[in-house]
mmCIF file of C-alpha atoms in Angstrom:
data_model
loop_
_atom_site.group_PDB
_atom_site.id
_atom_site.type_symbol
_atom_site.label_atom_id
_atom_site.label_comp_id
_atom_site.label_asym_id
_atom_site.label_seq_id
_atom_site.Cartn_x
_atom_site.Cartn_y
_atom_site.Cartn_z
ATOM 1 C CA UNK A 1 0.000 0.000 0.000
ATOM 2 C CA UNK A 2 1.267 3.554 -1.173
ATOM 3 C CA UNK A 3 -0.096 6.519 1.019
ATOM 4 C CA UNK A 4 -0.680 9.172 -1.372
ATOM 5 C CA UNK A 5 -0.179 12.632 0.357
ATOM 6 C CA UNK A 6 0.243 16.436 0.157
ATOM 7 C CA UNK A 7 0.361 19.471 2.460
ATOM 8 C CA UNK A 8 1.939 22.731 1.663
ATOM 9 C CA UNK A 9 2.729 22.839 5.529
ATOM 10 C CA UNK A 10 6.013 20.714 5.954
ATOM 11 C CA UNK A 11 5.152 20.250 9.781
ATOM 12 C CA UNK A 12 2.453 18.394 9.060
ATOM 13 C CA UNK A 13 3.858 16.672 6.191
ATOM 14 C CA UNK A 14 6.317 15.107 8.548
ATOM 15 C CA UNK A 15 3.993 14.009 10.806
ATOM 16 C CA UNK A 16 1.480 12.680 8.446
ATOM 17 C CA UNK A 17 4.826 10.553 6.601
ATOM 18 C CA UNK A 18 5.553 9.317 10.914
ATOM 19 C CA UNK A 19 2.187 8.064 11.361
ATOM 20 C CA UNK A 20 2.193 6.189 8.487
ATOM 21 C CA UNK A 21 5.590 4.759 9.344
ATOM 22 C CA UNK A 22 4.520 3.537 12.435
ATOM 23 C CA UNK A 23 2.151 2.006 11.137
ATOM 24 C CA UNK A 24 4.080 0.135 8.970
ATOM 25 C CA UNK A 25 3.693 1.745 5.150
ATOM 26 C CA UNK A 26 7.635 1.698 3.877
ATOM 27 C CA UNK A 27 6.692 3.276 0.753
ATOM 28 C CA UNK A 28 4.839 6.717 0.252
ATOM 29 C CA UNK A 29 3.829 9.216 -2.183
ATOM 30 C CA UNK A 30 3.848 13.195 -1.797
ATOM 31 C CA UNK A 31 1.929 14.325 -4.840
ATOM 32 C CA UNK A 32 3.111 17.316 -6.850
ATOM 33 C CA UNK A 33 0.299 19.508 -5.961
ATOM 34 C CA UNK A 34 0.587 22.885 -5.106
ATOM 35 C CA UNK A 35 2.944 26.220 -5.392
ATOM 36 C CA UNK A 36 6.655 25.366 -4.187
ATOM 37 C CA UNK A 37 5.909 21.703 -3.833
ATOM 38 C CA UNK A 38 9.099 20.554 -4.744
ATOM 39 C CA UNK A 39 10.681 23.057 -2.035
ATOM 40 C CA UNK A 40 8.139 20.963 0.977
ATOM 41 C CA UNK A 41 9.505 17.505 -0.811
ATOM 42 C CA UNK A 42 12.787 18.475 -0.855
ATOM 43 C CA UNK A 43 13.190 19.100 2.957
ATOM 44 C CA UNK A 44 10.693 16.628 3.666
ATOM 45 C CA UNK A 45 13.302 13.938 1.914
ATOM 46 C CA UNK A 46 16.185 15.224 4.069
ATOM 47 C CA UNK A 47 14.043 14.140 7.131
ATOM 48 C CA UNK A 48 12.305 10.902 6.359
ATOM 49 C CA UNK A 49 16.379 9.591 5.352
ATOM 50 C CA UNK A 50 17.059 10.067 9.325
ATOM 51 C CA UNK A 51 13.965 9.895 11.033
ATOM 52 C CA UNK A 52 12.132 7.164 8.694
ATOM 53 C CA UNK A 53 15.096 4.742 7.593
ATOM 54 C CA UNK A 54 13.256 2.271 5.743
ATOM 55 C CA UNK A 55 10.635 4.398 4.188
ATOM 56 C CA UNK A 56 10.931 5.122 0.443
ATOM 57 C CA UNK A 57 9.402 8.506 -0.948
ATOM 58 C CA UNK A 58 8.620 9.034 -4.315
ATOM 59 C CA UNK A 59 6.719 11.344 -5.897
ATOM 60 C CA UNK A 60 3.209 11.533 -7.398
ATOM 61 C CA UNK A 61 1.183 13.885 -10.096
ATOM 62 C CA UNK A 62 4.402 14.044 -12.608
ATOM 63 C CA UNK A 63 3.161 14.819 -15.871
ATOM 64 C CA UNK A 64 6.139 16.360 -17.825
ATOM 65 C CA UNK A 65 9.746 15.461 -17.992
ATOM 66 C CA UNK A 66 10.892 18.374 -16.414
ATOM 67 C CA UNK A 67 9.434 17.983 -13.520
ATOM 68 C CA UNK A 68 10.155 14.829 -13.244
ATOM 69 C CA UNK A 69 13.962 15.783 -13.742
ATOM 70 C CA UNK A 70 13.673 17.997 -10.439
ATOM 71 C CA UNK A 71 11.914 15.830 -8.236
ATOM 72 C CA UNK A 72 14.919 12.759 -9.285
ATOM 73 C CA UNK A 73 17.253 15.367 -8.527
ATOM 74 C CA UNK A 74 15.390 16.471 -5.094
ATOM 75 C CA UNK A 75 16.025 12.434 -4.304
ATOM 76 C CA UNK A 76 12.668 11.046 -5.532
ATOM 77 C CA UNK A 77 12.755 7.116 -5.491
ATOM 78 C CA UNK A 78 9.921 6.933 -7.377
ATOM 79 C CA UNK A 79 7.679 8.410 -10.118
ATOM 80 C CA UNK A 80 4.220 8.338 -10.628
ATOM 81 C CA UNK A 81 2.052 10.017 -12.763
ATOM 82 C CA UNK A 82 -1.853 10.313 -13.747
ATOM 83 C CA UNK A 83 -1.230 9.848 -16.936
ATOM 84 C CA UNK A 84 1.094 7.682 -19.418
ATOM 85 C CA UNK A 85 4.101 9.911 -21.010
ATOM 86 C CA UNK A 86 7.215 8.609 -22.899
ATOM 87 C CA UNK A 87 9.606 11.244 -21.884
ATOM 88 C CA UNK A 88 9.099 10.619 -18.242
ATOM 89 C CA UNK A 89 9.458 6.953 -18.754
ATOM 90 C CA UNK A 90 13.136 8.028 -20.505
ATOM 91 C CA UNK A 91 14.612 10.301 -17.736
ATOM 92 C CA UNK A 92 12.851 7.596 -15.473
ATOM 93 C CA UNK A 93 14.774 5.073 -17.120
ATOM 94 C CA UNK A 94 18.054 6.738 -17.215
ATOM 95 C CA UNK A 95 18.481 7.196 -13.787
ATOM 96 C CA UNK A 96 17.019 4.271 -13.122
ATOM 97 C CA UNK A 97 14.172 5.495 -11.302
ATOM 98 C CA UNK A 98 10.976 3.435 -11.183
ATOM 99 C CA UNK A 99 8.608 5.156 -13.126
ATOM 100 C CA UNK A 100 4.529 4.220 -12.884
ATOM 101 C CA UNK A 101 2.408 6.421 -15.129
ATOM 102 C CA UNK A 102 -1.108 6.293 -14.942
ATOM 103 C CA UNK A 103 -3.380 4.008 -17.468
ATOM 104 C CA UNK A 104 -6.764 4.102 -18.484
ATOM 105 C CA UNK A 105 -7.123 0.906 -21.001
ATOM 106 C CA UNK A 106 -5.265 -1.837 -21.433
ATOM 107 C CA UNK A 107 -3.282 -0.572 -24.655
ATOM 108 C CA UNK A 108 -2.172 2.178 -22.469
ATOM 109 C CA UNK A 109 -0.825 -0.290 -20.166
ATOM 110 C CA UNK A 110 0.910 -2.282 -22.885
ATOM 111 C CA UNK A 111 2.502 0.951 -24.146
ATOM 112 C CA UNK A 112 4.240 2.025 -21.017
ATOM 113 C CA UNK A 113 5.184 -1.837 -20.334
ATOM 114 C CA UNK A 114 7.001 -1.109 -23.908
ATOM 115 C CA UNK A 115 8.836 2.052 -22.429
ATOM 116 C CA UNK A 116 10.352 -0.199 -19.246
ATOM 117 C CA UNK A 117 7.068 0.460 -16.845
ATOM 118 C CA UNK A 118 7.509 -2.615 -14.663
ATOM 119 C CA UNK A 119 4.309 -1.382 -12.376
ATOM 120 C CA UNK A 120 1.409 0.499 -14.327
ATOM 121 C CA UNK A 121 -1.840 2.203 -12.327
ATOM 122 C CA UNK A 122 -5.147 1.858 -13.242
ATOM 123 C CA UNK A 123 -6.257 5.040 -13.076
ATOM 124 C CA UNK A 124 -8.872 6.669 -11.820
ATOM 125 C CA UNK A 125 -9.347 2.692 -10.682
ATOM 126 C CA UNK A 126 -12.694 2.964 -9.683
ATOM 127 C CA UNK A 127 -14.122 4.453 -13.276
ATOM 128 C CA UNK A 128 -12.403 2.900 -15.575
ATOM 129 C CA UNK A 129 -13.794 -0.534 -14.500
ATOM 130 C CA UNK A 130 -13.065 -1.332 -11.057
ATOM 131 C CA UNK A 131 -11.476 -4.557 -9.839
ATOM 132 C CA UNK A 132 -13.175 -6.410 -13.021
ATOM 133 C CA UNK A 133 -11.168 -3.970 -15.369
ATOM 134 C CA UNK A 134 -8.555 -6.054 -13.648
ATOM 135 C CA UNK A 135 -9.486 -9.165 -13.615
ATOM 136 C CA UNK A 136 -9.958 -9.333 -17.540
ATOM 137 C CA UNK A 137 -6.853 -7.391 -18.094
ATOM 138 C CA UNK A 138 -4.599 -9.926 -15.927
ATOM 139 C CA UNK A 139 -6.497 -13.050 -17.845
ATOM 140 C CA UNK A 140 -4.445 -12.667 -21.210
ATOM 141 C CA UNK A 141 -1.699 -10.116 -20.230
ATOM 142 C CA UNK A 142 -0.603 -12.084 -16.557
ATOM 143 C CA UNK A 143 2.443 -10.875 -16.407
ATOM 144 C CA UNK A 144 0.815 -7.243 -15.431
ATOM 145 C CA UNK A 145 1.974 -5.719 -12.448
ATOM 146 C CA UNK A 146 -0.848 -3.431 -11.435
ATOM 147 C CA UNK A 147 -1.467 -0.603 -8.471
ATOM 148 C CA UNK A 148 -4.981 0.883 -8.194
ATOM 149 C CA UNK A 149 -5.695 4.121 -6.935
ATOM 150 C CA UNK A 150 -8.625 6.187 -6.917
ATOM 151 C CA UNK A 151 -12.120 4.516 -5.300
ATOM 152 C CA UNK A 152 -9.251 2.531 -2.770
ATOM 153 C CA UNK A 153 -10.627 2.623 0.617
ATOM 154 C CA UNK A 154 -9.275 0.823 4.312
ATOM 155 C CA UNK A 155 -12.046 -1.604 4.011
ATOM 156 C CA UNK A 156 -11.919 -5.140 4.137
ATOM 157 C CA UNK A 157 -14.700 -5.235 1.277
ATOM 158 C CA UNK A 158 -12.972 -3.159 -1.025
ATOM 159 C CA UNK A 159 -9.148 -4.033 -0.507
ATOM 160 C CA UNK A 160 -9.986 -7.870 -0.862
ATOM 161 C CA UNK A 161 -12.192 -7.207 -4.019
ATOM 162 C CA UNK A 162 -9.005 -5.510 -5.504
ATOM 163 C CA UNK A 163 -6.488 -7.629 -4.835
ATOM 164 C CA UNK A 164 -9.024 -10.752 -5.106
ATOM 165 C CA UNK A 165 -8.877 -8.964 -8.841
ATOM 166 C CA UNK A 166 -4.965 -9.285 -9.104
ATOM 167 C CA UNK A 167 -3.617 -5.676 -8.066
ATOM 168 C CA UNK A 168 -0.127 -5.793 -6.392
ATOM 169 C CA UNK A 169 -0.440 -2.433 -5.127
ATOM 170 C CA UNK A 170 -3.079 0.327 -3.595
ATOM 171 C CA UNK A 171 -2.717 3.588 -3.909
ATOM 172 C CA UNK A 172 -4.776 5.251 -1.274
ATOM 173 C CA UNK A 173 -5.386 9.286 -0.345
ATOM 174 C CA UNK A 174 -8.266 11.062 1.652
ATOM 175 C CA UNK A 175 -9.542 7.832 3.041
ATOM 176 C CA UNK A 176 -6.479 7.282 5.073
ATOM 177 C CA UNK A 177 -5.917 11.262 6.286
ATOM 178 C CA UNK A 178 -9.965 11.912 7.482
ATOM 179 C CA UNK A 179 -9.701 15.902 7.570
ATOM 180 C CA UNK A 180 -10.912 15.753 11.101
ATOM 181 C CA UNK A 181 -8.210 13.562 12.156
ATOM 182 C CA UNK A 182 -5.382 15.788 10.258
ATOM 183 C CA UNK A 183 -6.713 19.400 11.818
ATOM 184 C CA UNK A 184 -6.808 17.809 15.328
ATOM 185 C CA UNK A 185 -3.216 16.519 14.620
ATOM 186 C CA UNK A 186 -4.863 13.282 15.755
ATOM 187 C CA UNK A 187 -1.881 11.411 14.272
ATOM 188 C CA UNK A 188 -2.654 7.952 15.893
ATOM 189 C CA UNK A 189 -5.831 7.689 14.333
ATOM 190 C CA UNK A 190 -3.704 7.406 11.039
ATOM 191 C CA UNK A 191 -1.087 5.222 12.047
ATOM 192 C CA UNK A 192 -4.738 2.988 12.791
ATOM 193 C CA UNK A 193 -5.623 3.387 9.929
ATOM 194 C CA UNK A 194 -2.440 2.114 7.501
ATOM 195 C CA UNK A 195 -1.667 -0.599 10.462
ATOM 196 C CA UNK A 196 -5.351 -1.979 10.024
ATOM 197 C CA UNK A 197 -5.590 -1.382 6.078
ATOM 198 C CA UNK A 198 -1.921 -3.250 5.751
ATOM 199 C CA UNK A 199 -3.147 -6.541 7.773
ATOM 200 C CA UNK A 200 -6.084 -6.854 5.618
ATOM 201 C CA UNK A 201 -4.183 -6.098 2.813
ATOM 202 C CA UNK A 202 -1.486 -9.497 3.756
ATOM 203 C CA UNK A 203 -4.690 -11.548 4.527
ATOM 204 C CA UNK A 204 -5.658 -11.152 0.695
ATOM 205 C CA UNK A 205 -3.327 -10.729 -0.979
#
């Protein structure tokens, strides 16, 4: 499971990244979201490396090569993107940087698998076809290595209907940071949240 997170306040972007540690997420995604992003991510990286060892940060909501060029350079260990582009997948690639773009049909998915895209997302999961989308993609192309995110929640209904489908990965955002629990820097409530969502995740999957 890959948190997917941003907040233009560092503070809290720490804190969010520690709750999720603790509750045992080792990989996590700030998404390129807002004015001076990059400057949040780049401080944030300095302080996950010491506080948060094991945790790998990468970076979400890349569109452009470019900015996928900064964020590497900023120590991104990962890429990911909404949509499918070939010249992220080359600066990607030569840095050897995972890069997972997003992918709405299954040609799209064969097309970045072409450009080195070990892990594709089906994206926005939940309206292009939901954990049947899939299902029948996995049947003739098994070798697909798959994260959903969008319409992911921490329920044991819908995480075991996705991975029951064949994902490998979730990708999940507002359902694991409830606003309420973020303004009353209620960080434990979080930390419930990934611990609980990860356990159901290992029964399934």
């Amino acid at each position: 499971m890959v948190p997917v997170y941003y907040n233009k306040d560092l503070e809290t972007a720490k804190q969010v990244v520690k709750a999720c540690y603790d509750g045992g997420v080792r990989a996590f995604e700030f998404t390129n979201r807002g004015d001076f992003a990059q400057e949040v991510f780049g401080e944030l990286n300095k302080w996950v490396a010491k506080e948060c060892p094991e945790m790998i940060l990468g970076v979400g909501t890349i569109v452009d090569a470019g900015t996928a060029s900064l964020y590497i350079q900023l120590g991104a260990n990962f890429v990911v993107g909404p949509l499918f582009n070939p010249d992220v997948a080359k600066v990607c690639n030569r840095r050897l940087v995972p890069y997972t773009p997003g992918c709405g049909s299954v040609s799209e998915v064969g097309f970045a698998q072409e450009m080195g895209c070990d892990l594709c997302k089906v994206f926005p999961a939940g309206n292009v076809g939901g954990p049947s989308f899939v299902k029948n993609m996995k049947a003739p192309m098994p070798w697909s290595m798959l994260m959903a995110t969008g319409a992911v929640e921490p329920t044991e209904e819908n995480l075991s209907a996705w991975f029951k489908a064949g994902v490998d990965v979730v990708g999940m955002g507002s359902k694991l940071f409830p606003k309420e629990a973020i303004a009353a820097k209620d960080w434990s409530a979080v930390t419930t949240l990934c611990r609980t969502a990860l356990e159901t995740i290992q029964k399934y999957k």
